[in-house]
mmCIF file of C-alpha atoms in Angstrom:
data_model
loop_
_atom_site.group_PDB
_atom_site.id
_atom_site.type_symbol
_atom_site.label_atom_id
_atom_site.label_comp_id
_atom_site.label_asym_id
_atom_site.label_seq_id
_atom_site.Cartn_x
_atom_site.Cartn_y
_atom_site.Cartn_z
ATOM 1 C CA UNK A 105 34.284 19.502 3.594
ATOM 2 C CA UNK A 106 33.712 16.015 1.717
ATOM 3 C CA UNK A 107 36.650 15.014 -0.212
ATOM 4 C CA UNK A 108 38.173 12.681 -2.750
ATOM 5 C CA UNK A 109 39.941 9.745 -0.323
ATOM 6 C CA UNK A 110 43.128 7.482 -1.021
ATOM 7 C CA UNK A 111 42.539 4.623 1.048
ATOM 8 C CA UNK A 112 43.267 1.070 1.042
ATOM 9 C CA UNK A 113 40.685 -1.461 -0.301
ATOM 10 C CA UNK A 114 38.518 -3.209 1.788
ATOM 11 C CA UNK A 115 37.911 -7.165 1.065
ATOM 12 C CA UNK A 116 34.536 -8.272 0.964
ATOM 13 C CA UNK A 117 32.935 -10.529 3.570
ATOM 14 C CA UNK A 118 29.844 -12.273 2.157
ATOM 15 C CA UNK A 119 28.922 -15.476 0.108
ATOM 16 C CA UNK A 120 26.054 -16.447 -2.582
ATOM 17 C CA UNK A 121 23.147 -18.303 -1.638
ATOM 18 C CA UNK A 122 21.594 -20.202 -4.165
ATOM 19 C CA UNK A 123 17.233 -20.325 -3.997
ATOM 20 C CA UNK A 124 15.471 -23.413 -3.626
ATOM 21 C CA UNK A 125 12.019 -23.756 -5.376
ATOM 22 C CA UNK A 126 10.404 -22.684 -2.029
ATOM 23 C CA UNK A 127 12.734 -19.095 -2.547
ATOM 24 C CA UNK A 128 14.508 -20.043 0.758
ATOM 25 C CA UNK A 129 18.343 -19.490 0.683
ATOM 26 C CA UNK A 130 20.065 -22.562 0.882
ATOM 27 C CA UNK A 131 23.920 -23.080 2.425
ATOM 28 C CA UNK A 132 26.149 -20.596 0.891
ATOM 29 C CA UNK A 133 28.599 -22.128 -1.471
ATOM 30 C CA UNK A 134 30.676 -19.631 -3.294
ATOM 31 C CA UNK A 135 32.766 -16.572 -2.271
ATOM 32 C CA UNK A 136 32.953 -13.051 -4.058
ATOM 33 C CA UNK A 137 35.828 -11.825 -5.612
ATOM 34 C CA UNK A 138 35.554 -7.908 -5.328
ATOM 35 C CA UNK A 139 36.493 -5.428 -2.899
ATOM 36 C CA UNK A 140 35.428 -2.268 -1.713
ATOM 37 C CA UNK A 141 37.417 1.167 -3.036
ATOM 38 C CA UNK A 142 36.658 3.987 -0.973
ATOM 39 C CA UNK A 143 36.496 6.860 -3.120
ATOM 40 C CA UNK A 144 34.987 10.206 -1.688
ATOM 41 C CA UNK A 145 33.412 11.106 1.527
ATOM 42 C CA UNK A 146 32.667 11.924 4.793
ATOM 43 C CA UNK A 147 29.009 13.117 3.782
ATOM 44 C CA UNK A 148 26.184 13.821 6.364
ATOM 45 C CA UNK A 149 23.468 11.455 5.609
ATOM 46 C CA UNK A 150 24.007 10.882 1.828
ATOM 47 C CA UNK A 151 20.892 9.686 0.512
ATOM 48 C CA UNK A 152 21.429 8.747 -3.238
ATOM 49 C CA UNK A 153 23.946 9.190 -6.401
ATOM 50 C CA UNK A 154 23.880 9.683 -9.950
ATOM 51 C CA UNK A 155 26.549 9.738 -12.829
ATOM 52 C CA UNK A 156 26.594 12.864 -15.260
ATOM 53 C CA UNK A 157 27.470 12.332 -18.897
ATOM 54 C CA UNK A 158 30.666 13.486 -18.583
ATOM 55 C CA UNK A 159 31.719 10.680 -15.490
ATOM 56 C CA UNK A 160 31.205 13.233 -12.691
ATOM 57 C CA UNK A 161 28.722 12.434 -9.887
ATOM 58 C CA UNK A 162 25.903 14.256 -8.302
ATOM 59 C CA UNK A 163 25.335 13.250 -4.257
ATOM 60 C CA UNK A 164 22.792 14.050 -2.001
ATOM 61 C CA UNK A 165 22.558 14.674 1.544
ATOM 62 C CA UNK A 166 19.714 14.408 3.405
ATOM 63 C CA UNK A 167 19.867 18.024 5.235
ATOM 64 C CA UNK A 168 19.492 19.749 1.972
ATOM 65 C CA UNK A 169 23.191 19.505 0.449
ATOM 66 C CA UNK A 170 23.599 18.570 -3.347
ATOM 67 C CA UNK A 171 27.385 17.580 -3.899
ATOM 68 C CA UNK A 172 29.322 17.457 -6.987
ATOM 69 C CA UNK A 173 32.060 15.215 -7.519
ATOM 70 C CA UNK A 174 34.403 15.277 -10.195
ATOM 71 C CA UNK A 175 37.082 13.356 -11.093
ATOM 72 C CA UNK A 176 40.995 14.397 -9.765
ATOM 73 C CA UNK A 177 39.337 17.075 -7.557
ATOM 74 C CA UNK A 178 37.767 17.978 -4.398
ATOM 75 C CA UNK A 179 33.822 17.747 -3.435
ATOM 76 C CA UNK A 180 31.724 20.946 -4.475
ATOM 77 C CA UNK A 181 28.500 21.920 -3.162
ATOM 78 C CA UNK A 182 25.938 22.680 -5.639
ATOM 79 C CA UNK A 183 24.136 26.150 -5.080
ATOM 80 C CA UNK A 184 20.587 26.625 -5.551
ATOM 81 C CA UNK A 185 18.710 23.496 -3.622
ATOM 82 C CA UNK A 186 15.260 24.562 -2.403
ATOM 83 C CA UNK A 187 14.731 24.282 1.324
ATOM 84 C CA UNK A 188 13.788 20.777 2.267
ATOM 85 C CA UNK A 189 12.397 19.612 5.767
ATOM 86 C CA UNK A 190 15.059 17.566 7.726
ATOM 87 C CA UNK A 191 14.213 15.543 10.413
ATOM 88 C CA UNK A 192 13.257 11.573 10.817
ATOM 89 C CA UNK A 193 13.671 10.310 7.439
ATOM 90 C CA UNK A 194 13.085 13.389 5.814
ATOM 91 C CA UNK A 195 15.038 15.755 4.326
ATOM 92 C CA UNK A 196 16.753 16.091 0.314
ATOM 93 C CA UNK A 197 16.235 12.286 -1.299
ATOM 94 C CA UNK A 198 16.838 11.032 -4.695
ATOM 95 C CA UNK A 199 18.687 12.783 -7.597
ATOM 96 C CA UNK A 200 18.458 11.879 -11.529
ATOM 97 C CA UNK A 201 19.615 12.910 -14.383
ATOM 98 C CA UNK A 202 17.843 13.381 -17.756
ATOM 99 C CA UNK A 203 18.749 10.881 -20.093
ATOM 100 C CA UNK A 204 19.482 13.856 -22.684
ATOM 101 C CA UNK A 205 21.681 15.737 -19.821
ATOM 102 C CA UNK A 206 24.271 16.072 -22.269
ATOM 103 C CA UNK A 207 22.406 18.300 -24.367
ATOM 104 C CA UNK A 208 19.715 19.859 -21.728
ATOM 105 C CA UNK A 209 21.845 19.904 -18.819
ATOM 106 C CA UNK A 210 18.592 18.884 -16.564
ATOM 107 C CA UNK A 211 18.497 17.175 -13.300
ATOM 108 C CA UNK A 212 15.740 16.281 -11.051
ATOM 109 C CA UNK A 213 15.286 15.837 -7.104
ATOM 110 C CA UNK A 214 12.899 15.055 -4.923
ATOM 111 C CA UNK A 215 12.724 16.194 -1.468
ATOM 112 C CA UNK A 216 10.096 16.581 1.741
ATOM 113 C CA UNK A 217 8.661 19.927 1.928
ATOM 114 C CA UNK A 218 6.439 21.708 4.561
ATOM 115 C CA UNK A 219 6.644 21.757 8.188
ATOM 116 C CA UNK A 220 6.417 18.657 10.820
ATOM 117 C CA UNK A 221 2.596 18.994 11.357
ATOM 118 C CA UNK A 222 2.087 18.815 7.090
ATOM 119 C CA UNK A 223 4.613 17.605 4.518
ATOM 120 C CA UNK A 224 4.473 16.679 0.873
ATOM 121 C CA UNK A 225 6.801 14.992 -1.565
ATOM 122 C CA UNK A 226 7.926 17.623 -4.233
ATOM 123 C CA UNK A 227 9.729 16.806 -7.213
ATOM 124 C CA UNK A 228 12.196 19.674 -8.564
ATOM 125 C CA UNK A 229 13.383 19.882 -12.477
ATOM 126 C CA UNK A 230 16.360 22.156 -12.842
ATOM 127 C CA UNK A 231 19.046 23.013 -15.219
ATOM 128 C CA UNK A 232 22.873 22.267 -13.834
ATOM 129 C CA UNK A 233 25.078 24.587 -14.385
ATOM 130 C CA UNK A 234 28.575 22.643 -13.917
ATOM 131 C CA UNK A 235 30.717 25.563 -14.130
ATOM 132 C CA UNK A 236 28.971 27.668 -11.698
ATOM 133 C CA UNK A 237 28.026 24.791 -9.732
ATOM 134 C CA UNK A 238 24.355 26.001 -9.152
ATOM 135 C CA UNK A 239 20.913 24.851 -10.465
ATOM 136 C CA UNK A 240 18.877 27.277 -12.445
ATOM 137 C CA UNK A 241 15.526 27.616 -13.978
ATOM 138 C CA UNK A 242 13.977 25.472 -11.181
ATOM 139 C CA UNK A 243 10.438 24.384 -11.614
ATOM 140 C CA UNK A 244 8.470 22.114 -8.996
ATOM 141 C CA UNK A 245 7.104 19.372 -11.330
ATOM 142 C CA UNK A 246 5.089 17.436 -8.799
ATOM 143 C CA UNK A 247 3.904 17.427 -5.239
ATOM 144 C CA UNK A 248 2.189 14.837 -3.360
ATOM 145 C CA UNK A 249 -1.214 15.055 -1.931
ATOM 146 C CA UNK A 250 -2.581 15.011 0.318
ATOM 147 C CA UNK A 251 -0.035 16.306 2.945
ATOM 148 C CA UNK A 252 0.425 14.328 6.311
ATOM 149 C CA UNK A 253 2.881 14.510 9.724
ATOM 150 C CA UNK A 254 4.743 11.620 9.358
ATOM 151 C CA UNK A 255 8.267 12.466 8.495
ATOM 152 C CA UNK A 256 8.909 8.855 7.751
ATOM 153 C CA UNK A 257 7.870 6.101 5.383
ATOM 154 C CA UNK A 258 8.394 8.867 2.188
ATOM 155 C CA UNK A 259 9.645 6.745 -0.794
ATOM 156 C CA UNK A 260 11.075 9.402 -2.930
ATOM 157 C CA UNK A 261 13.194 7.105 -5.689
ATOM 158 C CA UNK A 262 13.173 8.746 -9.245
ATOM 159 C CA UNK A 263 13.242 6.818 -12.495
ATOM 160 C CA UNK A 264 13.611 8.550 -15.844
ATOM 161 C CA UNK A 265 12.869 7.405 -19.083
ATOM 162 C CA UNK A 266 14.466 8.311 -22.812
ATOM 163 C CA UNK A 267 10.932 8.908 -24.070
ATOM 164 C CA UNK A 268 10.103 11.391 -21.492
ATOM 165 C CA UNK A 269 8.531 9.962 -18.462
ATOM 166 C CA UNK A 270 9.169 10.333 -14.865
ATOM 167 C CA UNK A 271 8.553 7.661 -12.060
ATOM 168 C CA UNK A 272 8.531 8.455 -8.396
ATOM 169 C CA UNK A 273 7.647 6.198 -5.482
ATOM 170 C CA UNK A 274 5.687 7.437 -2.453
ATOM 171 C CA UNK A 275 5.181 5.919 1.093
ATOM 172 C CA UNK A 276 2.400 5.062 2.797
ATOM 173 C CA UNK A 277 3.782 7.919 5.488
ATOM 174 C CA UNK A 278 2.631 5.354 8.543
ATOM 175 C CA UNK A 279 -0.698 4.580 7.260
ATOM 176 C CA UNK A 280 -1.689 1.453 5.434
ATOM 177 C CA UNK A 281 -4.815 2.486 4.636
ATOM 178 C CA UNK A 282 -4.064 5.225 2.351
ATOM 179 C CA UNK A 283 -1.922 2.588 -0.012
ATOM 180 C CA UNK A 284 -5.534 1.594 -1.235
ATOM 181 C CA UNK A 285 -6.952 4.537 -1.818
ATOM 182 C CA UNK A 286 -6.596 6.156 -4.954
ATOM 183 C CA UNK A 287 -7.961 9.541 -4.084
ATOM 184 C CA UNK A 288 -4.399 9.581 -2.377
ATOM 185 C CA UNK A 289 -0.917 9.667 -3.627
ATOM 186 C CA UNK A 290 0.649 7.762 -0.446
ATOM 187 C CA UNK A 291 1.819 4.084 -1.137
ATOM 188 C CA UNK A 292 2.241 4.579 -4.683
ATOM 189 C CA UNK A 293 4.292 5.273 -7.966
ATOM 190 C CA UNK A 294 3.197 7.457 -9.929
ATOM 191 C CA UNK A 295 4.018 8.646 -13.421
ATOM 192 C CA UNK A 296 3.996 11.966 -15.254
ATOM 193 C CA UNK A 297 6.169 13.383 -17.934
ATOM 194 C CA UNK A 298 9.213 15.203 -16.939
ATOM 195 C CA UNK A 299 7.569 18.586 -18.153
ATOM 196 C CA UNK A 300 5.181 17.530 -15.196
ATOM 197 C CA UNK A 301 1.924 16.905 -17.095
ATOM 198 C CA UNK A 302 -0.112 13.682 -16.941
ATOM 199 C CA UNK A 303 0.092 11.287 -19.788
ATOM 200 C CA UNK A 304 -3.117 10.381 -21.144
ATOM 201 C CA UNK A 305 -2.270 6.767 -21.096
ATOM 202 C CA UNK A 306 -1.972 6.758 -17.303
ATOM 203 C CA UNK A 307 -4.092 3.808 -15.906
ATOM 204 C CA UNK A 308 -6.456 5.935 -13.504
ATOM 205 C CA UNK A 309 -6.655 9.231 -15.780
ATOM 206 C CA UNK A 310 -10.760 8.344 -16.231
ATOM 207 C CA UNK A 311 -11.631 7.246 -12.902
ATOM 208 C CA UNK A 312 -13.800 9.534 -10.980
ATOM 209 C CA UNK A 313 -11.670 10.791 -7.836
ATOM 210 C CA UNK A 314 -8.317 8.687 -8.454
ATOM 211 C CA UNK A 315 -4.780 10.530 -8.823
ATOM 212 C CA UNK A 316 -4.297 11.034 -12.584
ATOM 213 C CA UNK A 317 -0.562 10.675 -11.792
ATOM 214 C CA UNK A 318 -1.133 6.973 -9.749
ATOM 215 C CA UNK A 319 0.673 4.277 -11.805
ATOM 216 C CA UNK A 320 0.589 1.566 -9.361
ATOM 217 C CA UNK A 321 -0.538 1.184 -5.586
ATOM 218 C CA UNK A 322 -0.935 -0.748 -2.514
ATOM 219 C CA UNK A 323 3.102 0.207 -1.649
ATOM 220 C CA UNK A 324 4.041 0.794 2.175
ATOM 221 C CA UNK A 325 7.628 1.898 1.645
ATOM 222 C CA UNK A 326 9.402 2.049 -1.834
ATOM 223 C CA UNK A 327 12.736 2.524 -1.623
ATOM 224 C CA UNK A 328 14.133 1.239 -4.789
ATOM 225 C CA UNK A 329 13.194 1.926 -8.183
ATOM 226 C CA UNK A 330 15.019 1.337 -11.905
ATOM 227 C CA UNK A 331 14.069 1.587 -15.515
ATOM 228 C CA UNK A 332 15.394 -1.199 -17.651
ATOM 229 C CA UNK A 333 15.420 0.662 -21.040
ATOM 230 C CA UNK A 334 15.646 -2.485 -23.385
ATOM 231 C CA UNK A 335 12.999 -4.496 -21.977
ATOM 232 C CA UNK A 336 10.848 -1.625 -20.669
ATOM 233 C CA UNK A 337 10.473 -3.136 -16.961
ATOM 234 C CA UNK A 338 10.360 -1.016 -14.336
ATOM 235 C CA UNK A 339 11.734 -2.933 -11.147
ATOM 236 C CA UNK A 340 11.046 -1.704 -7.215
ATOM 237 C CA UNK A 341 11.542 -2.799 -3.872
ATOM 238 C CA UNK A 342 9.985 -1.756 -0.652
ATOM 239 C CA UNK A 343 10.154 -2.268 3.250
ATOM 240 C CA UNK A 344 7.672 -4.819 4.860
ATOM 241 C CA UNK A 345 6.485 -4.682 8.304
ATOM 242 C CA UNK A 346 8.404 -7.209 10.369
ATOM 243 C CA UNK A 347 9.659 -9.127 7.770
ATOM 244 C CA UNK A 348 7.830 -9.352 4.649
ATOM 245 C CA UNK A 349 10.483 -6.679 2.554
ATOM 246 C CA UNK A 350 9.429 -7.092 -1.361
ATOM 247 C CA UNK A 351 11.004 -6.975 -4.738
ATOM 248 C CA UNK A 352 8.278 -6.102 -7.795
ATOM 249 C CA UNK A 353 8.004 -5.820 -11.122
ATOM 250 C CA UNK A 354 5.584 -2.746 -11.494
ATOM 251 C CA UNK A 355 3.328 -3.047 -14.233
ATOM 252 C CA UNK A 356 0.640 -0.081 -14.785
ATOM 253 C CA UNK A 357 -2.655 -0.317 -12.799
ATOM 254 C CA UNK A 358 -1.617 -3.579 -11.130
ATOM 255 C CA UNK A 359 -2.157 -3.475 -6.942
ATOM 256 C CA UNK A 360 0.599 -4.755 -4.799
ATOM 257 C CA UNK A 361 -1.333 -5.430 -1.921
ATOM 258 C CA UNK A 362 -0.566 -3.498 0.762
ATOM 259 C CA UNK A 363 -1.858 -3.528 3.540
ATOM 260 C CA UNK A 364 -4.427 -6.100 2.573
ATOM 261 C CA UNK A 365 -1.806 -8.664 1.888
ATOM 262 C CA UNK A 366 2.240 -9.214 3.413
ATOM 263 C CA UNK A 367 4.656 -11.497 3.738
ATOM 264 C CA UNK A 368 5.869 -9.862 7.047
ATOM 265 C CA UNK A 369 3.735 -9.525 10.614
ATOM 266 C CA UNK A 370 3.459 -6.705 12.710
ATOM 267 C CA UNK A 371 6.119 -5.286 15.062
ATOM 268 C CA UNK A 372 3.931 -6.915 17.673
ATOM 269 C CA UNK A 373 4.127 -10.513 16.182
ATOM 270 C CA UNK A 374 0.154 -10.281 15.182
ATOM 271 C CA UNK A 375 -0.773 -10.859 11.701
ATOM 272 C CA UNK A 376 -1.778 -7.900 8.968
ATOM 273 C CA UNK A 377 -4.840 -8.217 6.853
ATOM 274 C CA UNK A 378 -6.201 -10.948 5.005
ATOM 275 C CA UNK A 379 -2.910 -13.073 4.280
ATOM 276 C CA UNK A 380 -0.048 -13.359 1.722
ATOM 277 C CA UNK A 381 -2.285 -13.955 -1.409
ATOM 278 C CA UNK A 382 -5.588 -12.238 -2.511
ATOM 279 C CA UNK A 383 -6.997 -12.243 -5.984
ATOM 280 C CA UNK A 384 -6.360 -9.316 -7.854
ATOM 281 C CA UNK A 385 -3.282 -8.266 -6.066
ATOM 282 C CA UNK A 386 0.198 -8.838 -6.865
ATOM 283 C CA UNK A 387 2.941 -11.372 -5.351
ATOM 284 C CA UNK A 388 6.600 -10.076 -5.180
ATOM 285 C CA UNK A 389 9.229 -11.495 -7.290
ATOM 286 C CA UNK A 390 11.239 -11.723 -4.257
ATOM 287 C CA UNK A 391 10.611 -11.098 -0.393
ATOM 288 C CA UNK A 392 12.912 -11.389 2.572
ATOM 289 C CA UNK A 393 11.981 -12.243 6.224
ATOM 290 C CA UNK A 394 13.916 -11.395 8.249
ATOM 291 C CA UNK A 395 13.680 -7.966 6.722
ATOM 292 C CA UNK A 396 16.911 -6.375 4.958
ATOM 293 C CA UNK A 397 15.606 -2.890 4.723
ATOM 294 C CA UNK A 398 16.192 -2.636 0.948
ATOM 295 C CA UNK A 399 17.294 0.848 -0.281
ATOM 296 C CA UNK A 400 18.736 1.606 -3.662
ATOM 297 C CA UNK A 401 18.476 -0.348 -6.917
ATOM 298 C CA UNK A 402 20.320 -1.090 -9.800
ATOM 299 C CA UNK A 403 19.842 -3.604 -12.644
ATOM 300 C CA UNK A 404 21.826 -5.528 -15.062
ATOM 301 C CA UNK A 405 21.426 -6.779 -18.258
ATOM 302 C CA UNK A 406 21.833 -5.813 -21.929
ATOM 303 C CA UNK A 407 18.616 -7.177 -23.341
ATOM 304 C CA UNK A 408 16.789 -8.712 -20.072
ATOM 305 C CA UNK A 409 17.236 -7.914 -16.262
ATOM 306 C CA UNK A 410 19.868 -11.025 -15.488
ATOM 307 C CA UNK A 411 20.885 -9.380 -11.777
ATOM 308 C CA UNK A 412 19.968 -6.132 -9.519
ATOM 309 C CA UNK A 413 22.127 -4.910 -6.641
ATOM 310 C CA UNK A 414 20.422 -3.650 -4.069
ATOM 311 C CA UNK A 415 21.682 -1.687 -0.694
ATOM 312 C CA UNK A 416 20.112 -3.113 2.704
ATOM 313 C CA UNK A 417 20.110 -0.584 5.816
ATOM 314 C CA UNK A 418 19.203 -3.167 8.338
ATOM 315 C CA UNK A 419 21.143 -5.960 6.526
ATOM 316 C CA UNK A 420 24.204 -3.603 6.408
ATOM 317 C CA UNK A 421 25.041 -5.227 3.070
ATOM 318 C CA UNK A 422 25.248 -4.841 -0.526
ATOM 319 C CA UNK A 423 22.948 -7.224 -2.319
ATOM 320 C CA UNK A 424 23.490 -8.863 -5.623
ATOM 321 C CA UNK A 425 20.412 -10.943 -7.190
ATOM 322 C CA UNK A 426 20.888 -13.447 -10.219
ATOM 323 C CA UNK A 427 17.353 -13.453 -11.940
ATOM 324 C CA UNK A 428 16.648 -16.119 -14.822
ATOM 325 C CA UNK A 429 13.173 -16.873 -16.701
ATOM 326 C CA UNK A 430 11.726 -14.520 -14.339
ATOM 327 C CA UNK A 431 12.557 -16.528 -11.026
ATOM 328 C CA UNK A 432 15.656 -15.430 -8.309
ATOM 329 C CA UNK A 433 17.875 -18.349 -8.585
ATOM 330 C CA UNK A 434 20.659 -16.442 -5.856
ATOM 331 C CA UNK A 435 20.969 -13.953 -3.368
ATOM 332 C CA UNK A 436 24.740 -12.851 -2.684
ATOM 333 C CA UNK A 437 25.034 -10.575 0.363
ATOM 334 C CA UNK A 438 28.530 -8.675 0.019
ATOM 335 C CA UNK A 439 30.003 -6.515 2.701
ATOM 336 C CA UNK A 440 27.737 -7.750 5.196
ATOM 337 C CA UNK A 441 28.433 -6.055 8.852
ATOM 338 C CA UNK A 442 31.375 -4.573 7.744
ATOM 339 C CA UNK A 443 30.647 -1.024 6.766
ATOM 340 C CA UNK A 444 27.289 -0.349 8.023
ATOM 341 C CA UNK A 445 23.645 0.690 6.750
ATOM 342 C CA UNK A 446 24.039 0.956 2.530
ATOM 343 C CA UNK A 447 21.819 3.553 1.288
ATOM 344 C CA UNK A 448 21.843 3.776 -2.407
ATOM 345 C CA UNK A 449 23.852 1.292 -5.424
ATOM 346 C CA UNK A 450 24.113 2.381 -9.143
ATOM 347 C CA UNK A 451 26.302 1.487 -11.911
ATOM 348 C CA UNK A 452 28.196 3.789 -14.227
ATOM 349 C CA UNK A 453 28.162 3.708 -18.061
ATOM 350 C CA UNK A 454 31.309 1.654 -17.497
ATOM 351 C CA UNK A 455 29.388 -1.337 -15.478
ATOM 352 C CA UNK A 456 31.007 -0.365 -12.455
ATOM 353 C CA UNK A 457 29.270 -0.334 -9.008
ATOM 354 C CA UNK A 458 29.104 2.341 -6.639
ATOM 355 C CA UNK A 459 27.229 2.761 -3.467
ATOM 356 C CA UNK A 460 27.295 5.252 -0.476
ATOM 357 C CA UNK A 461 26.941 4.292 3.728
ATOM 358 C CA UNK A 462 24.354 5.906 5.423
ATOM 359 C CA UNK A 463 24.681 7.675 8.638
ATOM 360 C CA UNK A 464 26.119 11.083 9.693
ATOM 361 C CA UNK A 465 29.516 10.400 8.215
ATOM 362 C CA UNK A 466 28.732 7.647 5.003
ATOM 363 C CA UNK A 467 30.769 7.359 2.286
ATOM 364 C CA UNK A 468 30.937 6.506 -1.353
ATOM 365 C CA UNK A 469 32.165 3.180 -2.504
ATOM 366 C CA UNK A 470 33.361 1.523 -5.693
ATOM 367 C CA UNK A 471 33.180 -2.373 -5.990
ATOM 368 C CA UNK A 472 36.381 -3.524 -8.240
ATOM 369 C CA UNK A 473 37.759 -6.991 -8.837
ATOM 370 C CA UNK A 474 40.024 -8.351 -5.982
ATOM 371 C CA UNK A 475 42.454 -9.647 -8.932
ATOM 372 C CA UNK A 476 42.756 -6.286 -10.871
ATOM 373 C CA UNK A 477 43.722 -4.766 -7.319
ATOM 374 C CA UNK A 478 45.922 -7.061 -6.449
ATOM 375 C CA UNK A 479 47.672 -6.508 -10.082
ATOM 376 C CA UNK A 480 47.969 -2.649 -9.167
ATOM 377 C CA UNK A 481 49.692 -3.827 -5.365
ATOM 378 C CA UNK A 482 52.308 -6.144 -7.619
ATOM 379 C CA UNK A 483 52.923 -3.268 -9.942
ATOM 380 C CA UNK A 484 53.690 -1.244 -7.332
ATOM 381 C CA UNK A 485 55.892 -3.095 -4.964
ATOM 382 C CA UNK A 486 59.266 -2.609 -6.878
ATOM 383 C CA UNK A 487 58.821 1.025 -6.119
ATOM 384 C CA UNK A 488 57.687 0.515 -2.894
ATOM 385 C CA UNK A 489 60.723 -2.222 -2.085
ATOM 386 C CA UNK A 490 62.996 1.021 -3.675
ATOM 387 C CA UNK A 491 61.723 3.403 -1.512
ATOM 388 C CA UNK A 492 62.911 1.439 1.468
ATOM 389 C CA UNK A 493 66.180 0.616 0.185
ATOM 390 C CA UNK A 494 66.480 4.387 0.178
#
């Protein structure tokens, strides 16, 4: 069973790379002043975390378990999670908490449903009974269509807004042409109401044959999604092929290009599509080559987005981007190669950064200022010396 851990903090390796006009990271020049504090684990392929209004935390394990982490107690599994298709990259994926959770207790889960030969992505809405550690009043409010046999490039990230909308990312399932087909959910970001209904102002509601839930399309495998309420901005990042991972500002009706345009190449090093740009298709705010395989996304900033925190799977790092006037001005890599693949990153109500590592024995960590931990060590030092004297 996973449990809260009491462990030594891990110093963060890494550096802050300033970005040139061409968007290429320059020579690193600043060292981070944080340490990673283990909080809980191990977990079996943890995929997502979300904070409840009382400071507790929900964590999904891809095999199909939802864990409730309460301060000063053991981790407890939540019953009532639907059966999921586990294997490859599929399973129980994201968890998101309704902005009105304090009053309504509503949470949302995304997961893969079906068989290896034919599967879909579902979103479940349910009421969390914290006292009994159980999901109740469960309702499937979305299911992707058409089904597919692939268990990879699934997307699955959720973002919920205070005005009652839910966004969900959907990957192309290794069939790139699907991302340009408005009759297909694959390769899109969809928008529904939190009760599952389709908003009348969605951009393709009146387009014959189009899926009315689609908000934007031309995506390959979006593994990060976050909504910034003060500015109304929706941000996402996605995996490119070989290189060309993208960070995008998501705007209704826009085509983000895959597989017609990309800043990456095929795994055989051959070009894909028509190049890196085309009229009518969006350019990313930022892109990475070599690929970092971004996963999880958290936003900083009171009025505007000034920073973005991103987990990196292939990059095995915690990435922080600084943004100014719509441009990425710095790319900071923390913990590079220290803890392995980082699957998700979130910021709690107090502004503290939490993240989870991927794998069969993943763990939950929190970032803490090195100066704060040094002060704690210094404060505890006299007690340690007294114990040694005894």
